[in-house]
Amino acid sequence: MCNNPTVVRCNENDRETLLTFNQGITDSLGWISTWSTEKDCCGWEGVHCDNITGRVTKIDLKPNFEDEIIDYLLKGEMNLCILELEFLSYLDLSHNYFGEIRIPTIKHNITHSSKLVYLDLSYSLDTINNLHWLYPLSSLKYLTLSWIDLHKETNWPQIVNTLPSLLELQMSHCNLNNFPSVEHLNLSSIVTLDLSYNNFTSHIPDGFFNLTKDLTSLDLSYSNIHGEIPSSLLNLQNLRHLDLSNNQLQGSVPDGIGKLAHIQHLDLSENQLQGFILSTLGNLPSLNYLSIGSNNFSEDISNLTLNCSALFLDHNSFTGGLPNISPIVEFVDLSYNSFSGSIPHSWKNLKELTVLNLWSNRLSGEVPLYCSGWKQLRVMNLGENEFYGTIPIMMSQNLEVVILRDNRFEGTIPPQLFNLSDLFHLDLAHNKLSGSLPHSVYNLTHMVTFHLSLWYSTTIDLFIKGQDYVYHVSPDRRTIDLSSNSLSGEVTLQLFRLVQIQTLNLSHNNLTGTIPKLIGDMKNMESLDLSNNKFYGEIPQSMSFLTFLDYLNLSYNSFDGKIPIGTQLQSFNASSYNGNPKLCGAPLNNCTIKEENPTTATPSTKNEDYDSMKDSLYLGMGVGFAVGFWGICGSIFLIRKCRHAYFRFIDRVAGNLYVTLVVKLNSFRRN
């Protein structure tokens, strides 16, 4: 925000206007505190003047996102008298938190010809009821009002029409509910138009794309748009970025979409579109990002070559073999289709591949050895297919997610998998794996010390134990699932030293041994399933320290002794412990207690009195324990659940923020 030294003093009228704007504003950074009458206004924070005339030309009060900005926001009243600055060409008040807006009255309105070119008020106000103050801004080229509720301003298209120089209009998340009609909108000068995340509940007018031929970027995503894509879309021959995702569009994509020779980013995902599309897009020379997932597209694309760095065809009905893919590809998601055959040899040269998702297809064959050449690969999801053979020993050292679930892999688990330091999600469940778990030192750094991993997040639908199950892969969640195989032998202590694990599933194997006491150090554990194995011995008392545990299944093993007493382990029902005949204690039956001197005889009457007194004593102790336990520990139990929910919420928010930032950075780098 620093300014260059000025040669002349700022204009007196400009200074008075800035002081009027200053009234009623507070900020934690102290920017506005520099706006004092004792200092030339050209030296005020965020104010820039012309070095010759001393007139204010630029005001930039957007917070610096490299700082801690939670309390560094301008607050109070946004007074639009600031638009009366005669030579102001640039105004950025975005990402602040003004509680209200003051629009100047008629007598204070702009009487000169405005020179304002750039105006950004996004993320700065909750609501603006009208936009009539935009009328005099005839020189405006860039206008951003995103994240401001404008639903009361129903005449915004007519107001936009009065801005003949406008090149870029961004009104995302504005709660707009009336899609502009063709007769009320003039887009002849517009190059960038963003009306995403609104609620239009209407069709795109047939002539909408006839309004401008210079449009290079159009975003209408998440706006509840119905109907078909008008064929007039093909008139936008300069279009480079098109996003119509997450609407309710139906029908076929216009046949000539492959003639949009300059298109670089195309997103039609999350609609109800159908028919053929890829055969017309395969040869687009500039296409870099293609996302058409979650539609009803269907065609055999095995002979196509797709030239994109990001390719998302998931949740459709594509058939045949996998397509050929350009060597520049980084992200590939072909999940939830009907692809068949093996991974093609043409994929050998995918040196830049970072994410590969082939979940839920009909693919088969062995994983080719050349996959070891995918050195940049971070996510490998081959789950729910018919792949067979052994798990490759040589894989990318950058892997963070490995999902081979629901295939026919056999043999042992390669020890190399447990030396991937960035790995946070490993799922080998429902295969034919055998042998024991590797006993080498586990180098899964991300499962020992918490590191917020890259950015990959996805949701997978499963059908387990007679019910639908949502399977979430997230960078803030650590998971190991080796269930439903034929693994045997004792579980190495190395596994229980991975203290950041939140989900551990070893069920339905032939594993044996005892649960070590150090399981109590896995304090982040939320789901633990050791059922249907051959584990034995007592359940260690330290398991009661797993206060985040939401799901527990130790059933059908050979555990014995008494279930440790503690709020956590008693909160699960008996099904978590069934099938262990020698296990007792709540929530199972009480453990039997043998008398110390069974050979000492007493008269029968005394035995009856003793038995009666003993039963009364035990009954009283049981009732007393129940009342005392729930009276004292009940509140702690509730507090634990609240604490659990709170920390999960914090983790989720932090993860989402990180994911959003990194995705934007990657997108910027690709462009």
XYZ file of C-alpha atoms in Angstrom:
671
model
C 0.000 0.000 0.000
C 3.034 2.312 0.060
C 2.962 5.367 -2.203
C 5.671 7.077 -4.181
C 6.650 10.550 -2.991
C 4.574 13.229 -4.654
C 5.868 16.450 -6.103
C 2.823 18.618 -5.388
C 0.235 18.679 -2.651
C -3.071 16.975 -3.222
C -6.123 18.872 -4.360
C -8.176 20.432 -1.555
C -11.486 19.189 -2.941
C -10.085 15.662 -3.154
C -8.875 15.882 0.440
C -12.303 16.977 1.681
C -14.013 14.171 -0.218
C -11.629 11.600 1.290
C -12.228 12.942 4.789
C -15.984 12.625 4.259
C -15.507 9.037 3.129
C -13.321 8.455 6.178
C -16.081 9.348 8.639
C -17.638 6.306 10.291
C -14.907 3.867 9.187
C -12.797 1.834 11.596
C -9.961 -0.576 10.878
C -7.500 -2.663 12.851
C -4.539 -2.045 10.569
C -4.534 1.666 11.162
C -4.747 2.546 7.478
C -7.423 5.178 7.978
C -5.556 6.625 10.939
C -2.955 7.899 8.419
C -5.692 9.990 6.830
C -5.086 13.037 8.987
C -5.227 16.712 8.176
C -1.627 17.012 9.319
C -0.371 14.951 6.396
C -0.764 15.491 2.670
C -3.555 13.238 1.387
C -1.308 11.911 -1.386
C 0.690 10.251 1.399
C -2.343 8.563 2.981
C -2.416 4.769 3.007
C -4.028 3.385 -0.144
C -4.238 6.763 -1.864
C -2.312 7.395 -5.081
C -2.017 10.768 -6.790
C -0.792 12.046 -10.112
C 2.751 13.329 -9.531
C 2.153 16.422 -11.648
C -1.403 17.507 -10.905
C -1.696 16.163 -7.363
C -5.178 14.806 -8.144
C -6.233 11.477 -6.623
C -6.270 8.832 -9.371
C -6.272 5.526 -7.501
C -7.572 4.183 -4.171
C -6.682 0.611 -3.222
C -7.889 -0.463 0.238
C -8.054 -4.200 -0.408
C -6.439 -6.143 2.482
C -3.134 -7.870 1.897
C -3.849 -11.601 1.978
C -0.290 -12.403 2.967
C -1.093 -10.953 6.398
C -3.372 -12.205 9.132
C -6.503 -10.410 7.959
C -9.209 -11.603 10.334
C -9.307 -8.236 12.117
C -7.650 -6.216 9.383
C -10.882 -5.279 7.634
C -12.363 -1.844 7.108
C -15.690 -1.671 8.885
C -18.483 0.812 9.205
C -20.161 2.751 6.411
C -19.181 2.777 2.733
C -19.869 6.310 1.566
C -20.049 6.515 -2.212
C -19.156 10.178 -2.090
C -15.733 8.798 -2.957
C -16.985 8.489 -6.544
C -17.066 12.299 -6.699
C -13.262 12.325 -7.006
C -13.000 13.913 -10.421
C -9.877 12.102 -11.689
C -10.324 8.796 -9.898
C -9.741 5.917 -12.354
C -9.245 2.948 -9.984
C -11.208 2.043 -6.822
C -10.814 -1.262 -4.943
C -12.663 -1.634 -1.626
C -13.059 -5.417 -1.921
C -12.719 -7.998 0.852
C -13.644 -5.572 3.618
C -16.703 -5.611 5.839
C -18.748 -2.459 5.492
C -21.977 -2.747 7.427
C -23.943 -0.394 5.180
C -23.654 1.777 2.097
C -24.476 5.478 1.775
C -25.435 6.698 -1.668
C -25.012 10.488 -2.064
C -28.147 12.584 -2.427
C -28.936 14.419 -5.643
C -27.179 17.624 -4.667
C -23.965 15.754 -3.928
C -24.190 13.504 -6.941
C -21.538 13.298 -9.634
C -21.785 16.303 -11.947
C -18.549 15.830 -13.886
C -17.701 13.228 -16.503
C -16.443 10.272 -14.490
C -13.046 8.872 -15.381
C -13.457 5.717 -13.270
C -12.275 2.665 -15.205
C -11.949 -0.012 -12.501
C -14.404 -0.631 -9.621
C -14.281 -3.637 -7.275
C -16.640 -3.823 -4.286
C -16.764 -7.627 -4.047
C -16.917 -9.284 -0.622
C -17.345 -5.870 0.999
C -21.088 -5.542 1.671
C -23.956 -7.847 2.535
C -26.589 -6.038 0.484
C -27.039 -3.228 -2.021
C -30.657 -2.327 -2.739
C -30.092 -0.359 -5.951
C -27.382 0.302 -8.511
C -28.611 3.648 -9.853
C -25.383 5.289 -8.734
C -23.639 3.451 -11.586
C -25.388 5.546 -14.254
C -22.765 8.363 -14.407
C -19.796 5.944 -14.652
C -19.680 5.976 -18.446
C -15.935 5.215 -18.611
C -16.176 2.082 -16.478
C -14.495 -0.959 -18.042
C -14.141 -3.380 -15.114
C -16.979 -3.847 -12.606
C -16.961 -6.506 -9.864
C -19.872 -6.780 -7.399
C -19.552 -10.484 -6.522
C -20.772 -11.771 -3.150
C -23.147 -8.849 -2.604
C -26.893 -9.561 -2.342
C -28.540 -7.646 -5.209
C -31.886 -9.418 -5.349
C -33.798 -6.160 -4.725
C -32.230 -4.537 -7.783
C -34.419 -5.965 -10.548
C -33.315 -3.447 -13.180
C -29.627 -4.349 -13.179
C -29.597 -5.327 -16.907
C -30.874 -1.873 -17.908
C -28.281 -0.231 -15.668
C -25.512 -2.325 -17.241
C -26.720 -1.098 -20.624
C -25.773 2.451 -19.627
C -22.095 1.485 -19.316
C -20.977 1.565 -22.972
C -17.285 0.955 -22.241
C -17.760 -2.102 -20.012
C -15.391 -4.947 -20.850
C -15.654 -7.117 -17.725
C -18.697 -7.700 -15.520
C -18.539 -10.006 -12.494
C -21.742 -10.518 -10.514
C -21.207 -13.949 -8.988
C -23.059 -14.945 -5.778
C -25.362 -11.928 -6.046
C -28.683 -13.728 -5.537
C -29.903 -12.521 -8.921
C -33.166 -14.185 -9.908
C -34.027 -12.680 -13.279
C -31.971 -13.727 -16.264
C -31.535 -10.692 -18.510
C -33.836 -10.699 -21.518
C -32.278 -10.063 -24.887
C -34.129 -6.788 -25.467
C -32.853 -5.365 -22.175
C -29.207 -6.252 -22.509
C -26.433 -4.829 -24.643
C -23.230 -6.828 -24.393
C -21.541 -5.498 -27.489
C -18.412 -4.424 -25.583
C -18.288 -7.249 -22.980
C -15.273 -9.570 -23.065
C -15.656 -11.267 -19.655
C -19.056 -12.078 -18.104
C -19.473 -13.918 -14.797
C -23.048 -14.469 -13.551
C -22.319 -17.709 -11.700
C -23.906 -18.814 -8.418
C -27.223 -17.053 -8.893
C -30.773 -18.389 -9.067
C -32.204 -17.550 -12.471
C -34.602 -20.547 -12.712
C -35.026 -19.919 -16.436
C -33.781 -20.827 -19.897
C -30.946 -19.107 -21.690
C -32.709 -16.878 -24.242
C -32.184 -18.033 -27.834
C -30.567 -14.763 -28.865
C -28.389 -14.352 -25.789
C -25.188 -15.386 -27.543
C -25.937 -13.050 -30.472
C -25.414 -9.992 -28.272
C -21.644 -9.973 -28.541
C -19.047 -11.566 -30.753
C -16.023 -10.540 -28.699
C -16.810 -12.541 -25.564
C -13.787 -14.568 -24.435
C -14.964 -15.752 -20.977
C -18.478 -16.744 -19.893
C -19.407 -18.277 -16.530
C -23.043 -19.195 -15.837
C -22.310 -22.094 -13.466
C -24.441 -22.881 -10.403
C -27.260 -20.616 -11.538
C -30.240 -22.986 -11.850
C -30.528 -22.559 -15.612
C -32.932 -24.902 -17.429
C -33.525 -26.003 -21.006
C -31.140 -26.609 -23.866
C -27.931 -24.844 -24.835
C -28.886 -22.431 -27.644
C -27.170 -23.004 -30.969
C -26.262 -19.312 -30.971
C -23.414 -20.324 -28.653
C -21.487 -21.151 -31.817
C -21.400 -17.441 -32.684
C -18.854 -16.856 -29.908
C -15.854 -17.702 -32.031
C -13.447 -15.887 -29.706
C -14.563 -17.838 -26.637
C -11.717 -19.211 -24.519
C -13.439 -19.990 -21.199
C -16.962 -21.448 -20.972
C -18.490 -22.743 -17.728
C -22.126 -23.913 -17.720
C -21.628 -26.496 -14.982
C -24.018 -27.380 -12.151
C -27.243 -26.332 -13.820
C -30.201 -28.273 -15.183
C -29.355 -28.147 -18.857
C -30.837 -30.884 -21.022
C -30.633 -32.214 -24.544
C -27.616 -32.387 -26.808
C -24.675 -30.052 -27.059
C -24.781 -28.006 -30.311
C -23.130 -30.029 -33.074
C -20.672 -27.349 -34.078
C -19.110 -26.883 -30.642
C -15.946 -28.391 -32.062
C -15.612 -25.298 -34.248
C -14.854 -23.063 -31.266
C -11.209 -23.171 -32.199
C -9.973 -20.925 -29.392
C -11.700 -22.687 -26.490
C -9.254 -23.543 -23.702
C -11.517 -24.234 -20.695
C -14.842 -26.056 -21.166
C -16.971 -27.155 -18.207
C -20.431 -28.668 -18.795
C -20.392 -30.968 -15.759
C -23.305 -31.643 -13.391
C -26.146 -31.248 -15.895
C -28.503 -33.602 -17.736
C -26.904 -33.381 -21.150
C -26.782 -36.397 -23.457
C -25.696 -37.656 -26.827
C -22.260 -37.526 -28.436
C -19.731 -34.816 -27.660
C -16.147 -36.071 -27.543
C -15.985 -36.986 -31.207
C -16.430 -33.279 -32.001
C -14.017 -32.050 -29.330
C -11.108 -34.406 -29.847
C -9.220 -32.196 -32.265
C -9.645 -28.787 -30.641
C -6.100 -27.403 -30.748
C -6.321 -25.084 -27.714
C -8.413 -27.186 -25.328
C -6.607 -27.457 -22.010
C -9.357 -28.182 -19.461
C -12.367 -30.391 -20.236
C -14.964 -31.299 -17.609
C -18.193 -32.977 -18.743
C -18.766 -35.287 -15.763
C -22.144 -36.146 -14.233
C -24.206 -36.067 -17.419
C -25.720 -38.728 -19.672
C -23.156 -38.746 -22.462
C -22.619 -42.124 -24.141
C -20.297 -43.166 -26.954
C -17.371 -45.436 -27.679
C -14.277 -43.212 -27.489
C -11.563 -45.899 -27.579
C -10.014 -44.528 -30.820
C -10.027 -40.877 -29.811
C -7.000 -38.869 -28.732
C -7.882 -36.200 -26.167
C -5.450 -33.302 -25.916
C -6.016 -31.795 -22.481
C -4.010 -31.311 -19.331
C -7.166 -31.799 -17.229
C -9.746 -34.371 -18.338
C -12.902 -35.103 -16.297
C -15.365 -37.516 -17.973
C -16.698 -39.141 -14.791
C -20.301 -40.244 -14.084
C -21.399 -40.833 -17.683
C -22.035 -43.884 -19.870
C -18.921 -43.972 -22.029
C -18.077 -47.438 -23.354
C -15.305 -49.269 -25.176
C -11.632 -49.084 -24.378
C -9.887 -46.213 -22.683
C -9.094 -43.293 -25.012
C -5.643 -42.151 -26.010
C -4.481 -39.218 -23.912
C -2.031 -36.440 -24.625
C 1.360 -36.688 -22.836
C 0.706 -33.259 -21.294
C -2.178 -34.562 -19.179
C -2.017 -33.957 -15.414
C -5.521 -34.862 -14.174
C -7.596 -37.790 -15.466
C -10.967 -38.765 -13.993
C -12.823 -41.440 -15.984
C -14.657 -42.930 -12.989
C -18.234 -44.214 -13.002
C -18.418 -45.210 -16.664
C -18.450 -48.513 -18.573
C -14.939 -48.564 -19.961
C -13.536 -52.041 -20.552
C -10.244 -53.644 -21.521
C -6.837 -52.854 -20.102
C -4.805 -49.698 -19.615
C -3.571 -48.862 -23.132
C 0.095 -48.906 -24.007
C -0.246 -45.354 -25.337
C -0.432 -44.188 -21.708
C 3.199 -45.113 -21.207
C 4.413 -41.555 -21.787
C 2.160 -39.717 -19.312
C 5.130 -38.148 -17.543
C 3.078 -35.264 -16.089
C 0.199 -37.403 -14.760
C -0.702 -36.308 -11.221
C -4.198 -37.718 -10.593
C -5.603 -40.917 -12.120
C -9.148 -41.973 -11.188
C -10.583 -45.046 -12.956
C -12.988 -46.033 -10.144
C -16.046 -48.148 -11.012
C -15.577 -49.307 -14.592
C -15.148 -52.732 -16.215
C -11.418 -52.558 -16.696
C -9.226 -55.632 -16.403
C -5.704 -56.904 -16.920
C -2.550 -56.322 -14.925
C -1.319 -52.900 -13.940
C 1.442 -52.291 -16.481
C 5.026 -52.055 -15.309
C 5.485 -48.747 -17.059
C 3.261 -47.054 -14.448
C 6.494 -46.791 -12.451
C 7.431 -44.092 -14.952
C 4.583 -41.851 -13.765
C 6.928 -40.028 -11.408
C 4.522 -37.133 -10.707
C 1.582 -39.367 -9.757
C -0.005 -38.426 -6.442
C -3.392 -40.144 -6.681
C -3.948 -43.670 -8.063
C -7.540 -44.859 -7.865
C -8.162 -48.135 -9.732
C -10.897 -49.330 -7.400
C -14.020 -51.317 -8.297
C -12.739 -52.888 -11.515
C -11.412 -56.326 -12.461
C -7.660 -55.751 -12.374
C -5.623 -58.800 -11.361
C -2.067 -59.891 -10.744
C 0.224 -58.512 -8.077
C 0.423 -54.958 -6.817
C 3.287 -53.190 -8.606
C 6.401 -52.853 -6.476
C 7.733 -49.749 -8.184
C 5.396 -46.777 -7.963
C 5.732 -43.019 -7.734
C 7.346 -41.848 -4.495
C 4.939 -38.884 -4.509
C 1.809 -40.987 -4.029
C -0.654 -39.615 -1.482
C -3.718 -41.739 -2.295
C -3.657 -45.417 -3.362
C -7.045 -47.094 -3.898
C -7.021 -50.620 -5.379
C -10.227 -51.715 -3.655
C -12.627 -54.279 -5.157
C -10.370 -55.937 -7.699
C -8.653 -59.336 -7.933
C -5.133 -58.461 -6.847
C -3.269 -61.332 -5.197
C 0.045 -62.042 -3.558
C 1.567 -60.077 -0.700
C 1.445 -56.372 0.059
C 4.681 -54.769 -1.176
C 6.666 -53.267 1.734
C 7.395 -50.295 -0.543
C 3.818 -49.068 -0.013
C 4.627 -48.387 3.636
C 7.602 -46.253 2.700
C 5.625 -43.594 0.835
C 6.166 -40.639 3.127
C 3.312 -38.561 1.623
C 0.695 -41.334 1.703
C -2.422 -40.486 3.716
C -4.999 -42.863 2.194
C -4.342 -46.564 1.487
C -7.220 -48.834 0.481
C -6.515 -52.424 -0.640
C -9.812 -53.890 0.625
C -11.801 -56.650 -1.107
C -9.009 -58.330 -3.037
C -7.224 -61.711 -2.773
C -4.130 -60.537 -0.946
C -2.393 -63.015 1.344
C 0.619 -63.304 3.614
C 1.409 -61.091 6.567
C 1.643 -57.350 6.826
C 5.128 -55.997 6.117
C 7.244 -55.892 9.288
C 9.665 -53.253 8.009
C 9.827 -49.792 9.534
C 6.871 -47.787 8.258
C 7.899 -44.447 6.784
C 4.373 -43.061 6.405
C 5.291 -39.609 7.648
C 1.854 -38.111 6.956
C 0.293 -40.728 9.235
C 2.676 -40.011 12.108
C 2.998 -36.233 12.103
C 0.085 -34.215 10.765
C 0.740 -32.424 7.483
C -2.110 -30.934 5.521
C -1.568 -32.705 2.252
C -1.985 -31.454 -1.271
C -5.616 -30.920 -2.273
C -7.229 -34.087 -3.600
C -10.719 -34.740 -2.279
C -13.408 -37.052 -3.633
C -16.524 -38.915 -2.541
C -17.120 -42.534 -3.536
C -20.394 -44.418 -3.170
C -20.168 -47.970 -1.834
C -22.688 -50.634 -0.887
C -21.444 -52.382 2.250
C -23.216 -54.680 4.704
C -26.571 -54.171 3.033
C -26.539 -50.391 3.058
C -25.199 -47.489 1.053
C -21.996 -46.019 2.392
C -20.371 -42.731 1.417
C -16.626 -43.128 1.269
C -14.789 -39.837 1.592
C -11.181 -39.245 0.607
C -9.968 -35.975 2.023
C -6.519 -34.447 2.614
C -7.318 -33.926 6.291
C -8.256 -37.581 6.867
C -5.821 -40.517 7.292
C -7.104 -43.970 6.300
C -5.811 -47.557 6.021
C -8.282 -50.196 4.827
C -6.980 -53.742 4.240
C -10.271 -55.525 4.937
C -11.741 -58.560 3.167
C -8.536 -60.232 2.042
C -6.703 -63.350 3.223
C -4.011 -61.674 5.279
C -2.540 -63.689 8.140
C 0.003 -63.509 10.932
C 0.445 -60.962 13.675
C -0.004 -57.272 13.081
C 3.269 -55.436 13.449
C 3.597 -52.778 16.142
C 4.640 -50.357 13.396
C 1.019 -50.080 12.335
C -0.068 -48.857 15.774
C 2.610 -46.171 15.778
C 0.807 -44.334 12.961
C -0.865 -42.054 15.467
C -2.573 -39.748 12.949
C -4.782 -42.498 11.497
C -8.499 -41.777 11.762
C -9.833 -44.889 10.008
C -8.268 -48.353 10.393
C -10.043 -51.391 8.957
C -8.405 -54.837 9.110
C -11.651 -56.830 9.258
C -12.411 -60.126 7.483
C -8.881 -61.515 7.349
C -6.986 -64.209 9.272
C -4.890 -61.875 11.372
C -3.858 -62.883 14.855
C -2.109 -61.533 17.949
C -3.132 -59.113 20.665
C -4.027 -55.444 20.604
C -0.963 -53.601 21.944
C -1.276 -51.028 24.722
C 0.193 -48.333 22.498
C -3.110 -48.221 20.591
C -4.052 -45.651 23.208
C -1.639 -43.220 21.522
C -3.781 -43.240 18.356
C -5.922 -40.485 19.802
C -7.249 -39.322 16.416
C -8.894 -42.669 15.725
C -12.543 -42.311 14.715
C -13.271 -45.688 13.146
C -11.654 -49.014 14.146
C -12.728 -52.373 12.690
C -10.803 -55.540 13.655
C -13.786 -57.875 13.317
C -13.764 -61.394 11.858
C -10.125 -62.207 12.551
C -8.261 -64.333 15.096
C -7.189 -61.662 17.565
C -7.041 -62.794 21.187
C -6.175 -61.626 24.666
C -7.607 -58.783 26.687
C -8.716 -55.455 25.320
C -6.151 -52.980 26.678
C -7.365 -50.309 29.083
C -5.638 -47.699 26.899
C -8.378 -48.080 24.269
C -10.662 -46.095 26.548
C -8.437 -43.093 25.777
C -9.619 -43.012 22.140
C -12.107 -40.231 22.834
C -12.872 -39.470 19.157
C -13.926 -43.042 18.405
C -17.303 -43.061 16.622
C -17.283 -46.605 15.254
C -15.842 -49.754 16.841
C -16.135 -53.380 15.769
C -14.151 -56.101 17.576
C -16.698 -58.853 16.937
C -15.916 -62.467 16.006
C -12.419 -62.819 17.372
C -11.109 -64.572 20.489
C -10.839 -61.675 22.912
C -11.270 -62.572 26.568
C -11.486 -60.928 29.944
C -13.440 -57.852 30.875
C -14.118 -54.926 28.569
C -12.279 -51.987 30.153
C -14.536 -49.582 31.980
C -14.649 -46.114 30.479
C -17.194 -43.851 28.863
C -15.862 -44.549 25.400
C -16.003 -48.349 25.193
C -19.352 -48.586 26.980
C -20.960 -46.179 24.490
C -21.059 -48.902 21.797
C -23.736 -51.575 21.723
C -23.183 -55.307 22.132
C -22.788 -55.911 18.379
C -19.343 -54.308 18.575
C -18.181 -57.205 20.796
C -20.308 -60.198 19.743
C -18.637 -63.485 18.792
C -16.011 -63.365 21.553
C -17.300 -66.081 23.931
C -14.825 -65.296 26.711
C -15.397 -61.549 26.653
C -17.597 -60.006 29.330
C -18.548 -56.719 30.930
C -20.807 -53.914 29.776
C -22.337 -53.733 27.243
C -22.144 -57.581 27.300
C -23.182 -59.769 30.230
C -21.582 -59.165 33.610
C -18.466 -61.169 34.364
C -18.953 -64.059 36.860
C -16.978 -63.902 40.158
C -15.847 -67.117 41.830
C -15.937 -67.447 45.655
C -12.530 -67.420 47.293
C -13.175 -70.384 49.705
C -15.619 -72.740 48.007
C -14.640 -75.629 50.332
C -15.681 -73.850 53.539
C -19.063 -75.245 54.533
C -21.725 -73.336 56.486
C -25.225 -74.318 57.558
C -27.764 -74.127 54.787
C -29.686 -71.354 56.500
C -26.541 -69.247 56.750
C -25.807 -69.908 53.047
C -29.276 -68.701 52.119
C -28.921 -65.566 54.269
C -25.440 -64.944 52.804
C -26.655 -65.410 49.248
C -29.601 -63.103 49.862
C -27.401 -60.436 51.411
C -24.836 -60.812 48.594
C -27.518 -60.407 45.926
C -28.826 -57.284 47.644
C -25.327 -55.898 47.945
C -24.551 -56.498 44.265
C -27.902 -55.025 43.247
C -27.259 -51.927 45.323
C -23.741 -51.611 43.947
C -25.058 -51.965 40.401
C -27.714 -49.315 40.829
C -25.282 -47.047 42.662
C -22.664 -47.477 39.970
C -25.140 -46.734 37.191
C -26.464 -43.602 38.870
C -23.013 -42.391 39.873
C -21.449 -43.222 36.537
C -23.995 -41.395 34.412
C -24.408 -38.578 36.897
C -20.706 -37.796 36.977
C -19.579 -38.922 33.523
C -22.677 -38.098 31.497
C -21.781 -34.444 31.208
C -18.205 -35.337 30.284
C -19.534 -37.609 27.551
C -21.606 -34.799 26.133
C -18.714 -32.385 26.334
C -16.528 -34.896 24.490
C -19.019 -35.071 21.648
C -19.207 -31.299 21.444
C -15.435 -31.083 21.531
C -15.199 -33.706 18.813
C -17.659 -31.875 16.576
C -15.874 -28.608 17.177
C -12.439 -29.866 16.149
C -13.858 -31.702 13.150
C -15.492 -28.452 12.068
C -12.228 -26.514 12.439
C -10.310 -29.159 10.461
C -12.926 -29.158 7.710
C -12.917 -25.377 7.342
C -9.116 -25.209 7.289
C -8.952 -28.042 4.754
C -11.499 -26.434 2.454
C -9.712 -23.082 2.560
C -6.417 -24.733 1.715
C -7.927 -26.791 -1.096
C -9.559 -23.714 -2.639
C -6.347 -21.695 -2.592
C -4.194 -24.462 -4.073
C -6.675 -25.278 -6.846
C -6.739 -21.613 -7.872
C -2.939 -21.476 -7.884
C -2.711 -24.639 -10.008
C -5.296 -23.259 -12.427
C -3.348 -20.007 -12.721
C -0.131 -21.931 -13.383
C -1.796 -24.042 -16.086
C -3.208 -21.009 -17.851
